[in-house]
Coordinates of C-alpha atoms and ligand atoms in Angstrom, one line a residue:
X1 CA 0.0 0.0 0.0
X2 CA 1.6 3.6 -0.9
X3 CA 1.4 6.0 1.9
X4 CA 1.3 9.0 -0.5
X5 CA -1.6 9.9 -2.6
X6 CA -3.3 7.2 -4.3
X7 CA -2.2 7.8 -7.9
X8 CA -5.9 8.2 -9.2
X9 CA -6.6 10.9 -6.3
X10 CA -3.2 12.5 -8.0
X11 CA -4.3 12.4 -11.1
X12 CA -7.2 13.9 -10.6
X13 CA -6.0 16.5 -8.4
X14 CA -2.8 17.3 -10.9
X15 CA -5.3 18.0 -13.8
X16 CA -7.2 20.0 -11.5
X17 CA -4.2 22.2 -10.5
X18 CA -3.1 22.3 -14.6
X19 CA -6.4 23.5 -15.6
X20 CA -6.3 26.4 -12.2
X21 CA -2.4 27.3 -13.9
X22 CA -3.9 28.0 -17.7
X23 CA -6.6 29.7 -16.2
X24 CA -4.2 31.8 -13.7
X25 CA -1.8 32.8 -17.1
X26 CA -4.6 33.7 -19.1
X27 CA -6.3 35.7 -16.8
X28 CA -3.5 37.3 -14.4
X29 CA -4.2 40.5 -16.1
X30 CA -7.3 41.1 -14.7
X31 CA -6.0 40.8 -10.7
X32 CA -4.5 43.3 -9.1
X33 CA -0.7 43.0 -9.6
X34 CA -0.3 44.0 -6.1
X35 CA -2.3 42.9 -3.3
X36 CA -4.5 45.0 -1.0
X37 CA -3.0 43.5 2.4
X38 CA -1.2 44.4 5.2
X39 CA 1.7 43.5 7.3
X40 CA 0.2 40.3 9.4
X41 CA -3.3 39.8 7.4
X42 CA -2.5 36.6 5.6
X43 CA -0.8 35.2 8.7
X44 CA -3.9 35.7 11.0
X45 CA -5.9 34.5 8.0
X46 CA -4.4 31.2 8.7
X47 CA -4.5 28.9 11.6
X48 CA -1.4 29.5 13.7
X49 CA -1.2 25.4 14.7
X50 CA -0.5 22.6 12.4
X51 CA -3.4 20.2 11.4
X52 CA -3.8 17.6 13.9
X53 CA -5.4 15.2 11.2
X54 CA -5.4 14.7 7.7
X55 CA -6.9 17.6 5.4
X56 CA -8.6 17.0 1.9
X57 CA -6.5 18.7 -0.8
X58 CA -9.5 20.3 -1.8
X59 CA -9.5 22.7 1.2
X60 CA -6.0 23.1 0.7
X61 CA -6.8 24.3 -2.7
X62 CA -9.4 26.7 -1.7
X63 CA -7.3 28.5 0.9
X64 CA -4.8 28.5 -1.6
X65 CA -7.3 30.3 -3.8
X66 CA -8.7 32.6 -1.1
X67 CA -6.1 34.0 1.0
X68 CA -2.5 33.1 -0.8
X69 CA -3.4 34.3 -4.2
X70 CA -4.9 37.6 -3.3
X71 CA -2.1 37.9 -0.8
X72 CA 0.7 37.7 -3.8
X73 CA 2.3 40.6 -5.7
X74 CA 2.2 38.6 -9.0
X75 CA 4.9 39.3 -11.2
X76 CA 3.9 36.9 -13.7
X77 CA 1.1 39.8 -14.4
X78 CA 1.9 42.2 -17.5
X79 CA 1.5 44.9 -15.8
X80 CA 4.5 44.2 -13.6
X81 CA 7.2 46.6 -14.1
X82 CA 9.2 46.9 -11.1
X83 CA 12.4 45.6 -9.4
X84 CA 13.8 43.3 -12.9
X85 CA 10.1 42.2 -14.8
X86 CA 10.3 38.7 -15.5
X87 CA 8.4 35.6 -16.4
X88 CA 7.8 32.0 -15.4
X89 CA 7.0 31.0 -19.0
X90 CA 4.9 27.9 -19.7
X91 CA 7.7 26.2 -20.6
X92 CA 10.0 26.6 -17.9
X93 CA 6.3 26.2 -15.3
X94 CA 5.9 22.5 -17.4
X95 CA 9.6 22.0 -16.6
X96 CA 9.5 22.5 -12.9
X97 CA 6.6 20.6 -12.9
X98 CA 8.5 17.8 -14.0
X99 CA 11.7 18.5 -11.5
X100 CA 9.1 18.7 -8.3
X101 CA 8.1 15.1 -9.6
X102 CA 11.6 13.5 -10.1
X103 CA 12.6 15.3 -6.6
X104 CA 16.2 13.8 -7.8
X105 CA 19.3 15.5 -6.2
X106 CA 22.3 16.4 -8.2
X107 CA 25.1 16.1 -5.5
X108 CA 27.5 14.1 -7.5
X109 CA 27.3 12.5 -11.2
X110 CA 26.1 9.1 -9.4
X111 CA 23.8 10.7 -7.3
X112 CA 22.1 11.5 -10.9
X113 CA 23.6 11.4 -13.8
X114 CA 21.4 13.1 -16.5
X115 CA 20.6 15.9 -14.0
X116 CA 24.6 16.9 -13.9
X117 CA 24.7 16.1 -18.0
X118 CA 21.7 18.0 -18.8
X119 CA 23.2 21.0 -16.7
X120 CA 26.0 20.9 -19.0
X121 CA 24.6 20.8 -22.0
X122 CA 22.1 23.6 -21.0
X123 CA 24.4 26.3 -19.5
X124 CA 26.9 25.5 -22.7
X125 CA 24.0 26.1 -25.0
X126 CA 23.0 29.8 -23.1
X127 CA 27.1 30.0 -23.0
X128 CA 26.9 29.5 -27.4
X129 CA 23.8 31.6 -27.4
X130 CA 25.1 34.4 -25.6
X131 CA 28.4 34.4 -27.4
X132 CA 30.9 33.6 -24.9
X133 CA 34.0 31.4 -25.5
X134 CA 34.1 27.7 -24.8
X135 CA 36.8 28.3 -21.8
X136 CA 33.4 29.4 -20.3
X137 CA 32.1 26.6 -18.5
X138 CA 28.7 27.1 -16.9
X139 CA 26.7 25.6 -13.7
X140 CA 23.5 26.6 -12.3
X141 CA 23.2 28.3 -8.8
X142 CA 19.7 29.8 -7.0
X143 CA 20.6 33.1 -7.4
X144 CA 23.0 35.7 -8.7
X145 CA 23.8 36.3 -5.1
X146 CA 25.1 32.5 -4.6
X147 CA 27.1 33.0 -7.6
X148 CA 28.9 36.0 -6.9
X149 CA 29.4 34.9 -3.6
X150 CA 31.2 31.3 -5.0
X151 CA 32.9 33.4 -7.7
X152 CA 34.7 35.9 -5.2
X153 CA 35.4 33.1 -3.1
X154 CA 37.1 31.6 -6.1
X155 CA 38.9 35.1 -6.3
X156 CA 39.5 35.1 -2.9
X157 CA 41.8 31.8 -3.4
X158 CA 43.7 32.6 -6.6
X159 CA 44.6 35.7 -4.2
X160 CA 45.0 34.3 -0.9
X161 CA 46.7 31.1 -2.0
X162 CA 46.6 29.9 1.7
X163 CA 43.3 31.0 2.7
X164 CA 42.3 27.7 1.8
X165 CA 44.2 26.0 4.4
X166 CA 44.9 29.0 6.4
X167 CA 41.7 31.2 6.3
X168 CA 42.2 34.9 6.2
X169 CA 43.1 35.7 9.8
X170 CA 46.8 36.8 10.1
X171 CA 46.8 37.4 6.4
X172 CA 47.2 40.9 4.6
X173 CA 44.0 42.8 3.8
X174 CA 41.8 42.0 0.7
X175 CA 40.1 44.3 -1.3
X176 CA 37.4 43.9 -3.7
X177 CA 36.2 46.5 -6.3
X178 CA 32.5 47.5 -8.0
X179 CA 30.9 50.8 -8.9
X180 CA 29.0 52.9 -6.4
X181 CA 25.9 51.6 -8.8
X182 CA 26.9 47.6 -8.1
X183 CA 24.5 45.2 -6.4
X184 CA 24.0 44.8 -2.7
X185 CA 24.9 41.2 -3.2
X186 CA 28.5 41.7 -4.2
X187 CA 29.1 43.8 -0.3
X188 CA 27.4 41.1 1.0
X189 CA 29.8 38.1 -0.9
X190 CA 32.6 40.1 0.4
X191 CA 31.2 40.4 4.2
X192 CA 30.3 36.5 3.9
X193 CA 33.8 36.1 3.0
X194 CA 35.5 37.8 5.9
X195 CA 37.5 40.9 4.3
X196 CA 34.6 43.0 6.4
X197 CA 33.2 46.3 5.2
X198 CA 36.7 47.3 4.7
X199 CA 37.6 44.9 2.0
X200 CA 34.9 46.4 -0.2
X201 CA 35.7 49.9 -2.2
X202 CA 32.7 51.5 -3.7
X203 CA 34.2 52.7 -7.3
X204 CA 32.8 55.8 -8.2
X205 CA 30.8 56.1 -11.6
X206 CA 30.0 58.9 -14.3
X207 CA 27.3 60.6 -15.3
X208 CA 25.8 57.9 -17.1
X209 CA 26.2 55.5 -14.1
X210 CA 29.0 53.9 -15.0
X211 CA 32.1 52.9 -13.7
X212 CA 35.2 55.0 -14.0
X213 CA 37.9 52.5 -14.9
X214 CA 40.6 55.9 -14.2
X215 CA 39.5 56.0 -10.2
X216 CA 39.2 52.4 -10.6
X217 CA 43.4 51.8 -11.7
X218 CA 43.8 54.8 -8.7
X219 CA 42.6 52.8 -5.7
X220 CA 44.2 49.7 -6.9
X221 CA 47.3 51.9 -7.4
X222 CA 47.0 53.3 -4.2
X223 CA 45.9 50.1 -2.2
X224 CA 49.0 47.8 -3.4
X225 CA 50.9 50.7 -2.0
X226 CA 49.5 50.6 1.0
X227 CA 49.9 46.6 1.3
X228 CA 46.4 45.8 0.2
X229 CA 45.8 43.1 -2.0
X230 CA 43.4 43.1 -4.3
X231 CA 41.2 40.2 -4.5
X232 CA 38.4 41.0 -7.4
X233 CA 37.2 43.9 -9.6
X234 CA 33.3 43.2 -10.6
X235 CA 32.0 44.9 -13.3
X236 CA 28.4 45.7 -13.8
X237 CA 26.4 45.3 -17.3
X238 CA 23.0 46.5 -16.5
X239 CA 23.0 48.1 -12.8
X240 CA 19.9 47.6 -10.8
X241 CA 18.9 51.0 -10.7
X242 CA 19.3 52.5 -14.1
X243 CA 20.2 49.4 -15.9
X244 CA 24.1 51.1 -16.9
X245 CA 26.5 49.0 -18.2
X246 CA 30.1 49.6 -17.1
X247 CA 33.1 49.8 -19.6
X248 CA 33.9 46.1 -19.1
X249 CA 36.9 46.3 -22.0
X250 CA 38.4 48.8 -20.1
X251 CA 38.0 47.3 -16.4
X252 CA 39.6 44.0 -18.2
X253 CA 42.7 45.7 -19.0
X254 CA 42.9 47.1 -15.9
X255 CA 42.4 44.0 -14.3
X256 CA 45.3 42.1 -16.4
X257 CA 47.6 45.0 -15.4
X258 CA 47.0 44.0 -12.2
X259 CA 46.2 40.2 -12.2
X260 CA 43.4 40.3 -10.5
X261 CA 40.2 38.5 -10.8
X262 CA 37.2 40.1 -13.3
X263 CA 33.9 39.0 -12.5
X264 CA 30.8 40.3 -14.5
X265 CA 27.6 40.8 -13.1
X266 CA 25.3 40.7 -15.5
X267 CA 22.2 39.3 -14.3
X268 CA 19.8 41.0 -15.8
X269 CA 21.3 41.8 -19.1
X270 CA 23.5 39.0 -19.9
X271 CA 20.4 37.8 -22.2
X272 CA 20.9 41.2 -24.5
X273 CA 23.7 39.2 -25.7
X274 CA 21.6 36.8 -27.5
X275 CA 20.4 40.0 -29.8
X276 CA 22.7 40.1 -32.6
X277 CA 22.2 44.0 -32.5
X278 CA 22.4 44.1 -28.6
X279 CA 25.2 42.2 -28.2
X280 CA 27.9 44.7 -28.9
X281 CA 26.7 46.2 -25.7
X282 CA 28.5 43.4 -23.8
X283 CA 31.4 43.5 -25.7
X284 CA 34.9 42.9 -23.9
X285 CA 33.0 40.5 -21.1
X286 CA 34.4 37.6 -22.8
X287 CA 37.7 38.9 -21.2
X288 CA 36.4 38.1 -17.8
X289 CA 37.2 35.7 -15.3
X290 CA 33.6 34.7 -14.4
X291 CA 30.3 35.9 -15.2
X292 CA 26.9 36.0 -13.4
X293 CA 23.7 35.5 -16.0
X294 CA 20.1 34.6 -14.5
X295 CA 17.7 33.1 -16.9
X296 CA 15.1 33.7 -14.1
X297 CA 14.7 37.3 -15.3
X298 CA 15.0 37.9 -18.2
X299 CA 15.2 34.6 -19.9
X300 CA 11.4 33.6 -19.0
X301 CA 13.1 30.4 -17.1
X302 CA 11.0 30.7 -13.7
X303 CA 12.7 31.6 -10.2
X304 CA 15.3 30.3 -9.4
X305 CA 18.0 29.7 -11.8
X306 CA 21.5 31.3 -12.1
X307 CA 24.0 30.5 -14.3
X308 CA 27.9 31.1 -13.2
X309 CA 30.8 30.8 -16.1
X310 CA 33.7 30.5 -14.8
X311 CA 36.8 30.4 -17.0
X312 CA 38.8 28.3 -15.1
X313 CA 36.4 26.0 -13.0
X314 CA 39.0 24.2 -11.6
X315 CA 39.4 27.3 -9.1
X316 CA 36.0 27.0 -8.1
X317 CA 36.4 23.5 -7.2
X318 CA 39.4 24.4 -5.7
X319 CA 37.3 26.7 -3.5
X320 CA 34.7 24.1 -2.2
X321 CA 35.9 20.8 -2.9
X322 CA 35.7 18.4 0.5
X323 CA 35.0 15.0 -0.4
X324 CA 33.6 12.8 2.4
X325 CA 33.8 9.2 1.7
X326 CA 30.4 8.8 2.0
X327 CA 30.2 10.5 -1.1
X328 CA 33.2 9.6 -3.0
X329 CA 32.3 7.9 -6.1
X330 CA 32.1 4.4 -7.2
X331 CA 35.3 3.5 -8.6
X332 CA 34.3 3.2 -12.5
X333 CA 36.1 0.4 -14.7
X334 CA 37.1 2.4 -17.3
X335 CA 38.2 5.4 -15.0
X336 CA 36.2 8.2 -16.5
X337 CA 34.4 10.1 -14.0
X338 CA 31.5 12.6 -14.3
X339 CA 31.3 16.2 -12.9
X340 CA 30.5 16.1 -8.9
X341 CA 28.2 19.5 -8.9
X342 CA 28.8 19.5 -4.7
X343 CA 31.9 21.0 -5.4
X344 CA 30.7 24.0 -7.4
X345 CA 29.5 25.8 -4.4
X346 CA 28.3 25.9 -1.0
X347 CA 25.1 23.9 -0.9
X348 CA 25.5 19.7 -1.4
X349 CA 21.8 19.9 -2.4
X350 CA 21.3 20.1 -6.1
X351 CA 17.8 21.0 -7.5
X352 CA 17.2 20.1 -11.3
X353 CA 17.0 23.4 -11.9
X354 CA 18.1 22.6 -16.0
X355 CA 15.0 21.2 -17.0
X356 CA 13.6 24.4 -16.5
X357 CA 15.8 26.0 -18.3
X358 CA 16.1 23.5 -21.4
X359 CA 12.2 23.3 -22.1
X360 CA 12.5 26.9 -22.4
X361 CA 15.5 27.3 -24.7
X362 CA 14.0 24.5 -26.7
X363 CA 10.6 25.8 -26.5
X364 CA 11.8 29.2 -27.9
X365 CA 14.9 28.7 -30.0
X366 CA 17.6 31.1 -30.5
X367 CA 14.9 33.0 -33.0
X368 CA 11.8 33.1 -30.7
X369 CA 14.0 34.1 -27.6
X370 CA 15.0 37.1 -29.7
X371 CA 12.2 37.8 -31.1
X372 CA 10.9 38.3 -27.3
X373 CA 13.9 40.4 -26.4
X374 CA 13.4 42.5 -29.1
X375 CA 9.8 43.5 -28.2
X376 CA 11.0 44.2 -24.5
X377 CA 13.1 46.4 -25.7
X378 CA 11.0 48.2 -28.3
X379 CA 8.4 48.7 -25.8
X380 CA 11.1 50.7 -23.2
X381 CA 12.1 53.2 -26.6
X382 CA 8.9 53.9 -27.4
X383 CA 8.1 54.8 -23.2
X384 CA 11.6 56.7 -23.8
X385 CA 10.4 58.9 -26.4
X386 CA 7.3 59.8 -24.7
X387 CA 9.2 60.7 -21.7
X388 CA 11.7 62.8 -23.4
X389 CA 8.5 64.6 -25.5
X390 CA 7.5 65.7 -22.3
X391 CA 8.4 68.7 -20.0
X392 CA 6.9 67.4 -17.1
X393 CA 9.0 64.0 -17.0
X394 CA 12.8 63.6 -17.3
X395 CA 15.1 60.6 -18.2
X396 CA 17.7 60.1 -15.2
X397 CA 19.5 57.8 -17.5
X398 CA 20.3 56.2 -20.8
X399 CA 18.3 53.5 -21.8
X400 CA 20.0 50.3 -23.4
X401 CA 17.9 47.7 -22.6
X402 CA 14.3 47.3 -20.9
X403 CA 14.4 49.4 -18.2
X404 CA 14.0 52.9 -18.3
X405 CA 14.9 55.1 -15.1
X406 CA 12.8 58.7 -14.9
X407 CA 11.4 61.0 -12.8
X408 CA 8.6 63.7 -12.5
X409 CA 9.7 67.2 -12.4
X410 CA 8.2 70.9 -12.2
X411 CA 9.1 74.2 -12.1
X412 CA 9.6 75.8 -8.9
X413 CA 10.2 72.8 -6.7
X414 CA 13.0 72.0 -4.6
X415 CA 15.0 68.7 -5.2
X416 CA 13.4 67.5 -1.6
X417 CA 9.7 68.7 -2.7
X418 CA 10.3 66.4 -6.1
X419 CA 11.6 63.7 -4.1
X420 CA 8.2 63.3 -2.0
X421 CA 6.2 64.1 -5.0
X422 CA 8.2 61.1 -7.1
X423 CA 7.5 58.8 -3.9
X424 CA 3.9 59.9 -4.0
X425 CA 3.3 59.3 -8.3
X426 CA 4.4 56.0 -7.5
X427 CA 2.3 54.8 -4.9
X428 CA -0.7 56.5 -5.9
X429 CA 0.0 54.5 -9.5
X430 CA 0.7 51.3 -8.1
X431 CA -2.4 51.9 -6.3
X432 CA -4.8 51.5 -9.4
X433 CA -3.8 47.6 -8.9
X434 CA -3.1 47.6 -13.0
X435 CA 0.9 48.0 -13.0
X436 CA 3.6 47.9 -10.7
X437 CA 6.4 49.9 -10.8
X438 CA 9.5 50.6 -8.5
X439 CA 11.6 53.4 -7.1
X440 CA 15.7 54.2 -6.2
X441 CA 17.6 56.6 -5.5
X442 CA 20.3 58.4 -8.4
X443 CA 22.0 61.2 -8.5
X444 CA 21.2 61.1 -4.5
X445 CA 17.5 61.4 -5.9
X446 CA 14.3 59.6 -6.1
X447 CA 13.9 58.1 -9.5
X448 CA 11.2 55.8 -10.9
X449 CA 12.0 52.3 -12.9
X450 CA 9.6 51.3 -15.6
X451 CA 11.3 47.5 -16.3
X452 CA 9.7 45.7 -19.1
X453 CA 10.2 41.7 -18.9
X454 CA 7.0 40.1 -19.1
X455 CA 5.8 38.0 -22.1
X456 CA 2.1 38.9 -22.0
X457 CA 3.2 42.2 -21.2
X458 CA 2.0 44.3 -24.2
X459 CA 2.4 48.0 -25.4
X460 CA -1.2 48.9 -24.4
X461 CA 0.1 48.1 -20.3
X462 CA 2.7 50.4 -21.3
X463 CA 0.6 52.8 -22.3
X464 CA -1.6 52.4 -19.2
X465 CA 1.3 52.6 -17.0
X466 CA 2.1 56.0 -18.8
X467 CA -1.4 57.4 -18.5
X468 CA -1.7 56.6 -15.1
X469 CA 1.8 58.0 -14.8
X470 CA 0.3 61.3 -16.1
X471 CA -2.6 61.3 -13.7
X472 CA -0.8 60.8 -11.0
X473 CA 1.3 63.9 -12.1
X474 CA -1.6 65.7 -12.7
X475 CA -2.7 65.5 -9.4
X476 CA 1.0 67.0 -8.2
X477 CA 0.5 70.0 -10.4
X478 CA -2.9 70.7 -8.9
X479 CA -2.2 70.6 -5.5
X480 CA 0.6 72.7 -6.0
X481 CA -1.2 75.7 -7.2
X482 CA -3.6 75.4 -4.2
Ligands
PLP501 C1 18.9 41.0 -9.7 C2 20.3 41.2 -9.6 C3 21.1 40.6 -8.7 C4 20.6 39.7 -7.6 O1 20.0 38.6 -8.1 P1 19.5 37.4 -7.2 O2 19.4 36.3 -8.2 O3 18.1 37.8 -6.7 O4 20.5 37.1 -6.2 C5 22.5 40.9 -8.7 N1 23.0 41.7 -9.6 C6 22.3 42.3 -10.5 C7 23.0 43.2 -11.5 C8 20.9 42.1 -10.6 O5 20.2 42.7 -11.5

C-alpha cells in the first residue's frame, strides 16, 4: 500500500491544478498586480497550529485560492514593471513541474547522472547563445547572489593562495572592487567572505552610471601601495537602478595590469547578448574571469535559476571541494568520471534546476527568444520617447535595454519637494492595482524604474502605466497651485 496519494486521487487532483495554472496565465491581467493586504493579514488568515489530522487537498486548494493568491504581488502579471520584470514561461512552469516530480538531487554525477549532464549541455548552449567562448564553462546556482558569492570566493583563493588552508586571519588585507551603482549582493559576498566592510571599495561612476575605470586603476594603485591586496574587480552590465552598463573592456585591461580577478555581473542583461544588435553592448566581457547571468529574469526560465561561467572552473572547485567518503564515487572500470556539482558551491543539495531552463531554450529557440527580447526592448524606446517629449517627466538615464529610469519634475520645486512628489506618483500608481512599478535613489535622488520583462506584457500596459503615470502627475500640479 503507498502512503502518498493514491495515484488516481493525484491524477485527478494534478489535472485539477493544470487547468487552475492555464486559467491563472490567461487571466492574471485582470487581478491586481499588487495585493491590497497588510503586514500580518495573511498570517492571521491562517491557523497559527498545524493540522492535527489529515486535510482534503480540496480545502488546501481553496485556501490557496482565497487568502495566498490575493495575498501575492504577482509578477507573472503584464503589468508588472518593477524591481527586474520577468516571467515564469509555460515552458520553464511545465519544466518544474516535471523536477518537483523527479525530486532527484544532483550532489554528484552518481547521485544523478542526467541531471549533472543536462546541466552541461544547458548552461553551454546559453554559454553559445550568448556568445561567450568555450573556456566558459557554466553551472547553475539559486541566485546571482550565490554565484557572486562562489565566484569571489574563487577570487578570494587565486589571491590568498593559503586562505584555503589557512583562512584569512593573520593574512594581509583583501580588497574587492564594483561601482557605487553595483549590487547589494556583491558587499554582502565580500562580508560573507571575511574581508569586512573594509575589503569592499565602492568605485565611483559617471554621469551615465558607469564605472570610471581611471578611479578604478587609482585605488588599486593606491591600495597595493599601501599593502592591500586586491582580491576581485566586478563589473556591472545593466545596474539595478538604471540598468548602466560599465566599460567592461576597459575594467579588463585594468584587471590584467593587475592580475586580478574580473567578474561580471550581468544578471539582468547578460540575455541582450543573445540580440545580434544588442550584443555589442556586452562586448569585452568575454575577457572576464567569471560571469553571473540569470535566466530567471530575463530569460522567462521561472525563479530560481542562475548561471555562473567561470573560466577556469577548476578554481571553483578548488574553493569548495571536501570530499567525504560517504560520497566519494564508485570506482568506475574504465576510469572516466562525471562532474560532482557539490563541489561548485556551498550547498550539497542540487535542485534540477536545468530542466527548466532546457524546455525553455527548446521551446523558444535562439529565434523566438529574440524575437521576445526584441519587443521588450522596443516597448522601453517607445516609453523613452514619450518621456523625453514631455516637460513634465525627465530621463535620469540612458536606456540600453528594458528598463527605463525617470522622474517627474516641475518648475519651482525644490530637489526634496520632487523627491516626495516622485515617492507619491508611484504609490498612488501602483495603487490603481493595473501595473507595478518601483523606485531608487540616483544622483542622490528619487527616481522611478519602468522594467519591461514580461511575455504577455504588451504595449497597451505600457501605455496604461504611462497614463496613469500622467494622472498621478496631474494630481501633483494641482495641489501645488492650491
Ligand atoms: C537581480 C540582480 C542581482 C541579484 O539577483 P538574485 O538572483 O536575486 O540574487 C544581482 N546583480 C544584478 C545586477 C541584478 O540585476
Amino acid at each position: 500500500m503507498s502512503r502518498d496519494l493514491p495515484p488516481e486521487e493525484f491524477r485527478v487532483l494534478a489535472h485539477e491544478l493544470a487547468d487552475w495554472m492555464a486559467d491563472y496565465l490567461a487571466g492574471v491581467g485582470a487581478l491586481p498586480v499588487s495585493p491590497a493586504v497588510r503586514p500580518g493579514d495573511v498570517r492571521r488568515a491562517l491557523p497559527a497550529q498545524p493540522p492535527e489530522v489529515a486535510e482534503s487537498l480540496e480545502d488546501v486548494l481553496a485556501d490557496f485560492r482565497d487568502i495566498i493568491v490575493p495575498g501575492l504581488t504577482h509578477w507573472n502579471h503584464p503589468g508588472f514593471f518593477g524591481y527586474y520584470a520577468i516571467t515564469g514561461s509555460a515552458p520553464g512552469i511545465l519544466g518544474e513541474m516535471l523536477a518537483a516530480a523527479l525530486n532527484v538531487n544532483a550532489m554528484v554525477w552518481h547521485s544523478s547522472p542526467a541531471a549533472t549532464e543536462l546541466e552541461e549541455v544547458t548552461t553551454d548552449w546559453l554559454r553559445q547563445l550568448l556568445g561567450l567562448p568555450a573556456e566558459f564553462d557554466g553551472v547553475i546556482n539559486d541566485t546571482a547572489s550565490s554565484s557572486s558569492l562562489y565566484a569571489l570566493a574563487a577570487a578570494r583563493d587565486a589571491a590568498f593562495p593559503d586562505a584555503h588552508e589557512k583562512g584569512l586571519f593573520g593574512q594581509s588585507t583583501g580588497r574587492v572592487y564594483a561601482s557605487d551603482q553595483a549590487h547589494s549582493s556583491i558587499e554582502k559576498g565580500v562580508l560573507t567572505l571575511g574581508f569586512g566592510q573594509d575589503g569592499y571599495r565602492a568605485i565611483p561612476s559617471d554621469a551615465e552610471f558607469r564605472m570610471r575605470p581611471d578611479a578604478l586603476h587609482a585605488a588599486i594603485e593606491a591600495d597595493i601601495a599601501a599593502g592591500v591586496r586586491p582580491v576581485a574587480i566586478v563589473a556591472t552590465l545593466g545596474t539595478t537602478s538604471s540598468s548602466s552598463i560599465d566599460p567592461v573592456s576597459e575594467i579588463a585591461e585594468v584587471a590584467r595590469e593587475f592580475g586580478v580577478w574580473l567578474h561580471v555581473d550581468a544578471a539582468y542583461a547578460g540575455p541582450a547578448a543573445i540580440v545580434p544588435e544588442l550584443r555589442p553592448l556586452l562586448a569585452g566581457w568575454q575577457q572576464a574571469d567569471s560571469i553571473v547571468v540569470n535566466p530567471h529574469k530575463w530569460l522567462f526560465t521561472p525563479v530560481d535559476c542562475s548561471v555562473l561561467y567561470c573560466r577556469r572552473p577548476e578554481r571553483l572547485v578548488r574553493a569548495f571541494s571536501i570530499v567525504p567518503e560517504y560520497l566519494s564515487a564508485p570506482h568506475e572500470p574504465d576510469g572516466e568520471s562525471g562532474r560532482n556539482l557539490m563541489d561548485y558551491g556551498v550547498s550539497l543539495g542540487r535542485r534540477f534546476r536545468s530542466l527548466k531552463l532546457w524546455f525553455v531554450l527548446r521551446a523558444f529557440g535562439r529565434e523566438g527568444i529574440i524575437e521576445r527580447l526584441r519587443a521588450h526592448v522596443a516597448m522601453a524606446k517607445e516609453f523613452t520617447t514619450w518621456i523625453d517629449d514631455s516637460a513634465q517627466w525627465h530621463r535620469v538615464a540612458p536606456t540600453p535595454l528594458s528598463t527605463v529610469a525617470f522622474r517627474f519634475v516641475t518648475a519651482g520645486a525644490d530637489a526634496h519637494e520632487l523627491d516626495r512628489a516622485n515617492l507619491r506618483i508611484v504609490e498612488r500608481v501602483n495603487r490603481s492595482g493595473e501595473v507595478l512599478l518601483t523606485h531608487t535613489q540616483l544622483d542622490g535622488h528619487i527616481a522611478l524604474r519602468l522594467s519591461i520583462g514580461n511575455l504577455r506584457t504588451t504595449p497597451a500596459h505600457v501605455e496604461r502605466a504611462w497614463q496613469l503615470l500622467r494622472e498621478a502627475a496631474e494630481g501633483e500640479m494641482a495641489s501645488r497651485e492650491r
